């Protein structure tokens, strides 16, 4: 009897051991924030809201559907590239990393990330299932170096309740938005006089990205080919000066918030601190949720539009996107297969990610009734045509963004003249690109 019992225990132990050994572990590193307290156990993706909530629920659901795969998630402070660089240098890179399209060329050109064409093909994921914008964002030298996840841009998030108070709402209930530089300032002054609040809520402290993205948008609207040579930027131009002078005027004319960092700008708009928040697509889902609650500053009074065309050249907004890349490292065949399954799962669930406000990277999502019924998507649909990135050949786009943001911020806040800021930005960027 004892022998039988021991044999049974040993068999059970071996079974557990085999089960543990069968589980394949992959390391996933991402930005998008931390929200374990709210979503750490959530597997119903439809119940999740916001970037952090949705991606956390998606990974939870993937693990629940694939009990043989363990996805160990590390959350890093946005954008996470300093940490990734250190990991690559030490040979301790994760298996999967979130990465902006604009950063891919930096890593691909140095052989630091892997092409994923074969990984996707093994799971039956075809490149033509992605939108042109998504596929082009991750394609380098004819190969896919990331899984396209979305496209995003800056938007005008509008508090209709305050716009009504300011007399800036059309008869059909849509907001009156500017169509020129002059109208932007005039409508801003009208709003501030009527409501006692700033017209624009802008990120002006502890931030470089917002300044750079708005500058790119205003340059594109003037048909400025400021990166005609991808190894040298041109900012000592009338177009760049006009763009920065407009950005500075929103502060000097008293129609914008000042001194707000990203978090304060996001919460400020939700709490009714101003009329229009100049911020990203990723906030649509959160603000829609606020508008659906009674007693909030946005109750039944939120809408959203692309940044208006303020210059007569062309309707355009700077756009980028998020992807998932595979840093170069040794992996087992089982890990590669697990990553492929994860990529297929994320592709099949791109609709859920798009609920936060990003434009889908998967073509089929645009035809889904569920997507078409999402609030305000008709308002921003044209971004699929008017959204434009920097040329794909431009390397070091994130360091460039930091340099431009620092210099333009100095001009907007009066610490440098516009001419000096543009000259310094051009010089610093080109010195950076010369060292490639």
Coordinates of C-alpha atoms in Angstrom, one line a residue:
X1 CA 0.0 0.0 0.0
X2 CA 2.8 2.4 0.9
X3 CA 4.6 1.6 -2.4
X4 CA 1.4 2.3 -4.3
X5 CA 1.0 5.6 -2.5
X6 CA 4.6 6.7 -3.1
X7 CA 4.2 5.8 -6.7
X8 CA 1.1 7.8 -7.0
X9 CA 2.7 10.8 -5.3
X10 CA 5.7 10.6 -7.5
X11 CA 3.5 10.5 -10.6
X12 CA 1.6 13.5 -9.5
X13 CA 4.9 15.4 -8.8
X14 CA 6.2 14.5 -12.2
X15 CA 3.0 15.7 -13.7
X16 CA 3.2 19.0 -12.0
X17 CA 6.9 19.3 -13.0
X18 CA 6.1 18.5 -16.6
X19 CA 3.3 21.1 -16.6
X20 CA 5.6 23.8 -15.2
X21 CA 8.3 23.0 -17.7
X22 CA 5.8 23.1 -20.5
X23 CA 4.9 26.8 -19.8
X24 CA 6.8 29.1 -22.0
X25 CA 7.7 32.5 -20.5
X26 CA 8.1 35.7 -22.5
X27 CA 9.1 39.1 -21.2
X28 CA 7.0 42.0 -22.4
X29 CA 8.0 45.6 -21.7
X30 CA 5.7 48.5 -22.3
X31 CA 4.8 52.1 -21.5
X32 CA 1.0 53.1 -21.3
X33 CA 1.1 53.4 -17.5
X34 CA 0.4 51.1 -14.6
X35 CA -3.1 50.1 -13.4
X36 CA -2.7 46.8 -11.7
X37 CA -5.0 47.8 -8.8
X38 CA -7.9 48.4 -11.2
X39 CA -7.2 45.9 -14.0
X40 CA -4.7 43.3 -12.7
X41 CA -7.2 40.5 -12.7
X42 CA -9.6 41.7 -15.5
X43 CA -10.0 39.4 -18.5
X44 CA -13.1 41.0 -19.9
X45 CA -11.5 43.3 -22.3
X46 CA -14.7 45.0 -23.2
X47 CA -15.0 46.3 -19.6
X48 CA -11.6 48.0 -19.7
X49 CA -11.1 51.7 -20.4
X50 CA -8.1 53.7 -21.4
X51 CA -4.7 52.7 -22.8
X52 CA -3.5 51.1 -19.5
X53 CA -6.7 49.3 -18.8
X54 CA -7.2 47.9 -22.2
X55 CA -3.6 46.6 -22.7
X56 CA -3.6 45.1 -19.2
X57 CA -6.9 43.3 -19.9
X58 CA -5.7 42.2 -23.3
X59 CA -2.6 40.5 -21.8
X60 CA -4.6 39.0 -19.0
X61 CA -7.1 37.5 -21.6
X62 CA -4.3 36.2 -23.7
X63 CA -2.8 34.4 -20.8
X64 CA -6.2 33.0 -19.8
X65 CA -6.7 31.7 -23.4
X66 CA -3.1 30.3 -23.5
X67 CA -2.3 28.7 -20.1
X68 CA 0.9 27.3 -21.5
X69 CA 2.3 30.8 -22.0
X70 CA 3.4 33.2 -19.2
X71 CA 3.7 36.8 -20.2
X72 CA 5.8 38.7 -17.6
X73 CA 5.0 42.4 -18.0
X74 CA 7.3 45.2 -17.0
X75 CA 5.9 48.7 -17.1
X76 CA 8.4 51.5 -17.8
X77 CA 8.1 55.3 -17.7
X78 CA 7.2 56.8 -21.1
X79 CA 8.8 56.4 -23.6
X80 CA 11.1 53.8 -22.1
X81 CA 14.0 54.0 -24.6
X82 CA 16.7 54.9 -22.1
X83 CA 15.9 51.7 -20.2
X84 CA 15.7 49.6 -23.4
X85 CA 19.1 51.0 -24.6
X86 CA 20.7 49.9 -21.3
X87 CA 19.1 46.5 -21.5
X88 CA 20.4 46.0 -25.1
X89 CA 23.9 47.1 -24.1
X90 CA 23.9 44.6 -21.2
X91 CA 22.4 41.7 -23.2
X92 CA 19.3 41.7 -21.1
X93 CA 16.6 42.9 -23.5
X94 CA 13.0 41.8 -23.1
X95 CA 11.3 39.6 -25.8
X96 CA 8.7 42.1 -26.8
X97 CA 8.7 45.9 -26.4
X98 CA 6.3 48.7 -27.2
X99 CA 7.8 51.2 -29.6
X100 CA 6.7 54.2 -31.6
X101 CA 6.9 53.9 -35.4
X102 CA 9.2 57.0 -35.3
X103 CA 11.7 55.2 -33.1
X104 CA 12.0 52.0 -35.2
X105 CA 14.6 53.2 -37.7
X106 CA 17.0 54.0 -34.9
X107 CA 17.0 50.4 -33.7
X108 CA 16.6 48.7 -37.1
X109 CA 19.5 50.5 -38.6
X110 CA 21.8 49.3 -35.9
X111 CA 20.5 45.7 -36.1
X112 CA 19.0 45.8 -32.6
X113 CA 15.5 44.5 -33.5
X114 CA 14.4 41.5 -35.5
X115 CA 12.2 41.4 -38.6
X116 CA 8.9 39.7 -37.7
X117 CA 7.7 38.7 -41.2
X118 CA 8.2 35.0 -40.6
X119 CA 6.8 35.2 -37.0
X120 CA 3.5 36.6 -38.4
X121 CA 3.5 34.2 -41.4
X122 CA 3.7 31.2 -39.1
X123 CA 0.5 32.4 -37.4
X124 CA -1.3 33.2 -40.7
X125 CA -1.2 37.0 -40.2
X126 CA -0.8 38.7 -43.6
X127 CA 1.0 42.0 -44.0
X128 CA -1.9 43.3 -46.2
X129 CA -4.3 42.9 -43.3
X130 CA -2.8 46.1 -41.9
X131 CA -3.6 49.7 -43.0
X132 CA -1.1 51.4 -45.3
X133 CA -0.2 53.8 -42.5
X134 CA 0.3 51.0 -40.0
X135 CA 2.3 48.8 -42.4
X136 CA 4.4 51.7 -43.7
X137 CA 5.2 52.7 -40.1
X138 CA 7.0 49.5 -39.3
X139 CA 8.4 48.6 -42.7
X140 CA 12.1 49.2 -43.2
X141 CA 14.1 47.8 -46.2
X142 CA 11.1 45.8 -47.3
X143 CA 10.6 43.9 -44.1
X144 CA 8.3 44.4 -41.1
X145 CA 10.2 45.3 -37.9
X146 CA 7.2 45.6 -35.7
X147 CA 3.6 44.7 -35.3
X148 CA 1.5 47.8 -36.2
X149 CA -0.9 48.5 -33.3
X150 CA -2.4 51.9 -34.1
X151 CA -2.0 55.4 -35.5
X152 CA -2.3 58.5 -33.3
X153 CA -2.1 62.3 -33.5
X154 CA -2.9 65.4 -31.6
X155 CA -6.5 66.6 -31.5
X156 CA -8.8 69.4 -30.3
X157 CA -10.8 67.9 -27.4
X158 CA -13.7 70.2 -26.9
X159 CA -15.8 71.1 -23.8
X160 CA -19.1 71.9 -25.5
X161 CA -20.7 73.1 -22.3
X162 CA -18.1 75.9 -22.0
X163 CA -18.2 76.6 -25.8
X164 CA -22.0 77.2 -25.5
X165 CA -21.3 79.7 -22.7
X166 CA -18.8 81.4 -24.9
X167 CA -21.2 81.6 -27.9
X168 CA -19.0 79.4 -30.0
X169 CA -21.5 76.6 -31.0
X170 CA -23.3 76.3 -34.3
X171 CA -27.0 75.9 -34.7
X172 CA -26.5 72.1 -35.2
X173 CA -24.7 71.8 -31.9
X174 CA -21.2 71.5 -33.3
X175 CA -18.4 73.8 -32.0
X176 CA -17.2 76.8 -34.0
X177 CA -13.5 76.1 -34.6
X178 CA -10.9 78.4 -36.2
X179 CA -9.9 78.1 -39.8
X180 CA -7.0 80.6 -39.7
X181 CA -4.4 82.0 -37.3
X182 CA -6.5 85.1 -36.9
X183 CA -9.7 83.2 -36.0
X184 CA -7.8 81.1 -33.4
X185 CA -6.8 84.2 -31.5
X186 CA -10.1 86.0 -32.0
X187 CA -12.2 83.0 -30.9
X188 CA -9.8 82.4 -28.0
X189 CA -10.3 86.0 -26.7
X190 CA -14.1 85.7 -27.1
X191 CA -14.0 82.4 -25.1
X192 CA -11.9 83.9 -22.3
X193 CA -14.0 87.0 -22.0
X194 CA -17.2 85.1 -21.8
X195 CA -16.2 82.3 -19.5
X196 CA -13.3 83.7 -17.5
X197 CA -11.3 80.6 -18.4
X198 CA -8.5 79.9 -20.9
X199 CA -9.6 78.8 -24.4
X200 CA -6.8 76.3 -24.8
X201 CA -5.4 73.8 -22.3
X202 CA -1.9 73.1 -23.5
X203 CA 1.0 71.1 -22.1
X204 CA 3.7 73.6 -21.4
X205 CA 5.8 72.3 -18.5
X206 CA 8.1 69.3 -18.1
X207 CA 7.3 68.4 -21.7
X208 CA 9.0 68.5 -25.1
X209 CA 6.8 66.2 -27.2
X210 CA 3.8 68.5 -27.4
X211 CA 5.7 71.5 -28.7
X212 CA 7.4 69.4 -31.4
X213 CA 4.2 67.7 -32.5
X214 CA 2.4 71.0 -32.9
X215 CA 5.3 72.6 -34.7
X216 CA 5.4 69.6 -37.2
X217 CA 1.7 70.0 -37.8
X218 CA 1.9 73.7 -38.5
X219 CA 4.9 73.2 -40.8
X220 CA 3.1 70.5 -42.7
X221 CA 0.1 72.8 -43.1
X222 CA 2.4 75.3 -44.8
X223 CA 3.8 72.6 -47.2
X224 CA 7.2 73.1 -45.6
X225 CA 9.6 70.3 -46.6
X226 CA 11.7 70.8 -43.6
X227 CA 13.2 67.4 -43.8
X228 CA 13.7 67.2 -47.6
X229 CA 17.2 65.9 -46.7
X230 CA 16.6 63.2 -43.9
X231 CA 20.1 63.9 -42.6
X232 CA 19.5 67.7 -42.0
X233 CA 16.6 69.7 -40.8
X234 CA 15.7 73.2 -42.0
X235 CA 14.1 75.5 -39.4
X236 CA 15.6 78.9 -40.3
X237 CA 12.6 79.5 -42.6
X238 CA 9.6 81.9 -42.8
X239 CA 7.3 78.9 -42.3
X240 CA 8.9 77.8 -39.0
X241 CA 8.9 81.4 -37.7
X242 CA 5.2 81.8 -38.5
X243 CA 4.4 78.5 -36.7
X244 CA 6.3 79.4 -33.5
X245 CA 5.0 82.9 -33.5
X246 CA 1.5 81.5 -33.5
X247 CA 2.3 79.1 -30.7
X248 CA 3.8 81.9 -28.7
X249 CA 0.8 84.2 -29.4
X250 CA -1.6 81.7 -27.7
X251 CA 0.3 82.4 -24.5
X252 CA 1.0 86.1 -25.0
X253 CA -2.6 86.8 -25.8
X254 CA -3.8 85.1 -22.7
X255 CA -5.9 82.4 -24.3
X256 CA -4.0 79.4 -23.1
X257 CA -3.1 77.8 -19.8
X258 CA 0.5 78.1 -18.7
X259 CA 2.7 76.0 -16.5
X260 CA 0.7 72.7 -16.8
X261 CA 2.5 69.4 -17.2
X262 CA 0.8 66.5 -19.0
X263 CA -1.0 65.1 -16.0
X264 CA -2.3 68.5 -14.9
X265 CA -3.5 69.3 -18.5
X266 CA -5.4 66.0 -18.8
X267 CA -7.1 66.4 -15.4
X268 CA -7.7 70.1 -16.0
X269 CA -9.7 69.5 -19.1
X270 CA -11.8 66.8 -17.4
X271 CA -12.5 69.2 -14.5
X272 CA -13.6 72.1 -16.8
X273 CA -10.5 74.3 -16.6
X274 CA -10.7 75.4 -20.2
X275 CA -12.4 75.0 -23.6
X276 CA -10.2 73.0 -25.8
X277 CA -7.5 70.5 -24.7
X278 CA -4.7 70.1 -27.3
X279 CA -3.8 66.4 -26.7
X280 CA -3.8 63.0 -28.2
X281 CA -6.2 60.4 -29.6
X282 CA -5.6 58.1 -26.6
X283 CA -7.7 60.3 -24.4
X284 CA -11.0 60.0 -26.3
X285 CA -12.2 56.9 -24.4
X286 CA -11.5 58.5 -21.0
X287 CA -13.2 61.7 -21.9
X288 CA -16.2 59.9 -23.4
X289 CA -16.5 58.1 -20.1
X290 CA -16.5 61.4 -18.2
X291 CA -19.1 62.8 -20.5
X292 CA -21.4 59.9 -19.8
X293 CA -21.4 60.6 -16.1
X294 CA -23.8 63.1 -14.5
X295 CA -22.3 65.9 -12.5
X296 CA -18.9 66.2 -14.3
X297 CA -17.6 69.2 -16.3
X298 CA -18.0 67.2 -19.5
X299 CA -21.5 65.8 -18.8
X300 CA -23.3 65.5 -22.2
X301 CA -20.8 68.1 -23.5
X302 CA -17.7 66.5 -25.0
X303 CA -16.6 66.2 -28.6
X304 CA -13.4 66.0 -30.5
X305 CA -11.9 67.0 -33.8
X306 CA -8.5 67.0 -35.6
X307 CA -6.3 70.1 -35.1
X308 CA -7.9 72.6 -37.5
X309 CA -6.1 73.8 -40.6
X310 CA -4.7 77.2 -39.6
X311 CA -2.5 77.8 -42.6
X312 CA -3.7 77.8 -46.2
X313 CA -1.2 75.3 -47.6
X314 CA -2.9 71.9 -46.8
X315 CA -5.0 70.1 -44.2
X316 CA -2.4 68.1 -42.3
X317 CA -1.6 66.9 -38.8
X318 CA 1.6 65.2 -37.6
X319 CA 0.9 61.5 -36.9
X320 CA 2.8 58.6 -35.4
X321 CA 1.8 55.1 -34.1
X322 CA 2.6 52.4 -31.6
X323 CA 4.0 49.0 -32.4
X324 CA 5.4 45.9 -30.8
X325 CA 9.0 45.0 -31.7
X326 CA 11.3 42.0 -30.9
X327 CA 14.7 43.1 -29.7
X328 CA 17.6 41.0 -31.0
X329 CA 18.4 38.2 -28.6
X330 CA 18.5 34.4 -28.3
X331 CA 15.1 32.8 -28.0
X332 CA 13.8 29.2 -28.0
X333 CA 11.5 28.1 -30.8
X334 CA 8.8 27.9 -28.2
X335 CA 9.3 31.5 -27.2
X336 CA 9.2 32.7 -30.8
X337 CA 6.0 30.7 -31.3
X338 CA 4.5 32.2 -28.2
X339 CA 5.3 35.7 -29.4
X340 CA 3.7 34.9 -32.7
X341 CA 0.5 33.8 -30.9
X342 CA 0.5 37.0 -28.9
X343 CA 1.0 39.1 -32.0
X344 CA -1.9 37.3 -33.7
X345 CA -4.1 37.8 -30.6
X346 CA -3.3 41.5 -30.5
X347 CA -4.1 41.8 -34.2
X348 CA -7.4 40.0 -33.8
X349 CA -8.3 42.3 -30.9
X350 CA -7.2 45.6 -32.4
X351 CA -10.8 46.9 -32.1
X352 CA -10.6 46.9 -28.4
X353 CA -7.3 48.9 -28.5
X354 CA -9.0 51.4 -30.9
X355 CA -11.7 52.0 -28.3
X356 CA -9.3 54.4 -26.5
X357 CA -9.3 56.7 -29.5
X358 CA -6.4 55.5 -31.6
X359 CA -7.0 54.8 -35.3
X360 CA -6.9 51.0 -35.9
X361 CA -3.9 49.4 -37.6
X362 CA -6.0 46.5 -38.9
X363 CA -8.1 47.3 -42.0
X364 CA -11.0 45.1 -41.0
X365 CA -11.7 47.0 -37.8
X366 CA -12.8 50.1 -39.9
X367 CA -15.7 48.0 -41.3
X368 CA -16.8 46.6 -37.9
X369 CA -20.3 47.9 -36.8
X370 CA -18.8 48.1 -33.3
X371 CA -16.1 50.5 -34.4
X372 CA -18.4 52.6 -36.6
X373 CA -20.7 53.1 -33.6
X374 CA -17.9 54.4 -31.3
X375 CA -18.5 58.0 -30.4
X376 CA -16.9 60.8 -32.5
X377 CA -15.1 58.5 -34.9
X378 CA -16.7 60.3 -37.9
X379 CA -15.2 63.6 -36.7
X380 CA -11.7 62.3 -36.8
X381 CA -11.9 59.8 -39.7
X382 CA -10.1 62.1 -42.1
X383 CA -6.9 61.7 -40.1
X384 CA -6.4 58.5 -42.0
X385 CA -5.7 60.7 -45.0
X386 CA -4.4 63.9 -43.4
X387 CA -2.1 62.4 -40.8
X388 CA 1.5 62.5 -41.9
X389 CA 4.7 61.3 -40.1
X390 CA 8.2 62.6 -40.6
X391 CA 10.0 60.9 -43.5
X392 CA 10.8 57.3 -42.5
X393 CA 14.5 57.8 -43.3
X394 CA 14.9 60.4 -40.5
X395 CA 16.7 58.7 -37.7
X396 CA 16.9 59.8 -34.0
X397 CA 13.4 61.1 -34.1
X398 CA 12.8 61.0 -30.4
X399 CA 16.1 62.9 -29.5
X400 CA 15.2 65.3 -32.3
X401 CA 11.7 65.8 -30.7
X402 CA 13.4 66.6 -27.3
X403 CA 15.7 69.2 -28.9
X404 CA 13.0 70.9 -30.8
X405 CA 10.6 70.8 -27.8
X406 CA 13.2 72.4 -25.6
X407 CA 14.0 75.2 -28.0
X408 CA 10.4 75.9 -29.1
X409 CA 9.4 75.8 -25.4
X410 CA 12.0 78.4 -24.6
X411 CA 10.6 80.7 -27.4
X412 CA 7.0 80.2 -26.4
X413 CA 7.8 81.0 -22.8
X414 CA 9.9 84.1 -23.6
X415 CA 13.3 82.7 -22.6
X416 CA 14.6 83.0 -26.1
X417 CA 13.6 84.9 -29.2
X418 CA 11.9 82.9 -31.9
X419 CA 14.8 83.4 -34.3
X420 CA 17.4 82.3 -31.7
X421 CA 15.3 79.3 -30.7
X422 CA 14.9 78.1 -34.3
X423 CA 18.6 78.6 -35.2
X424 CA 19.7 76.7 -32.1
X425 CA 17.2 73.9 -32.7
X426 CA 18.4 73.5 -36.3
X427 CA 22.1 73.5 -35.2
X428 CA 21.6 71.0 -32.4
X429 CA 19.5 68.6 -34.5
X430 CA 22.0 68.7 -37.4
X431 CA 24.9 68.1 -35.1
X432 CA 23.0 65.1 -33.7
X433 CA 22.4 63.7 -37.2
X434 CA 26.0 64.3 -38.3
X435 CA 27.2 61.9 -35.5
X436 CA 25.2 58.9 -36.8

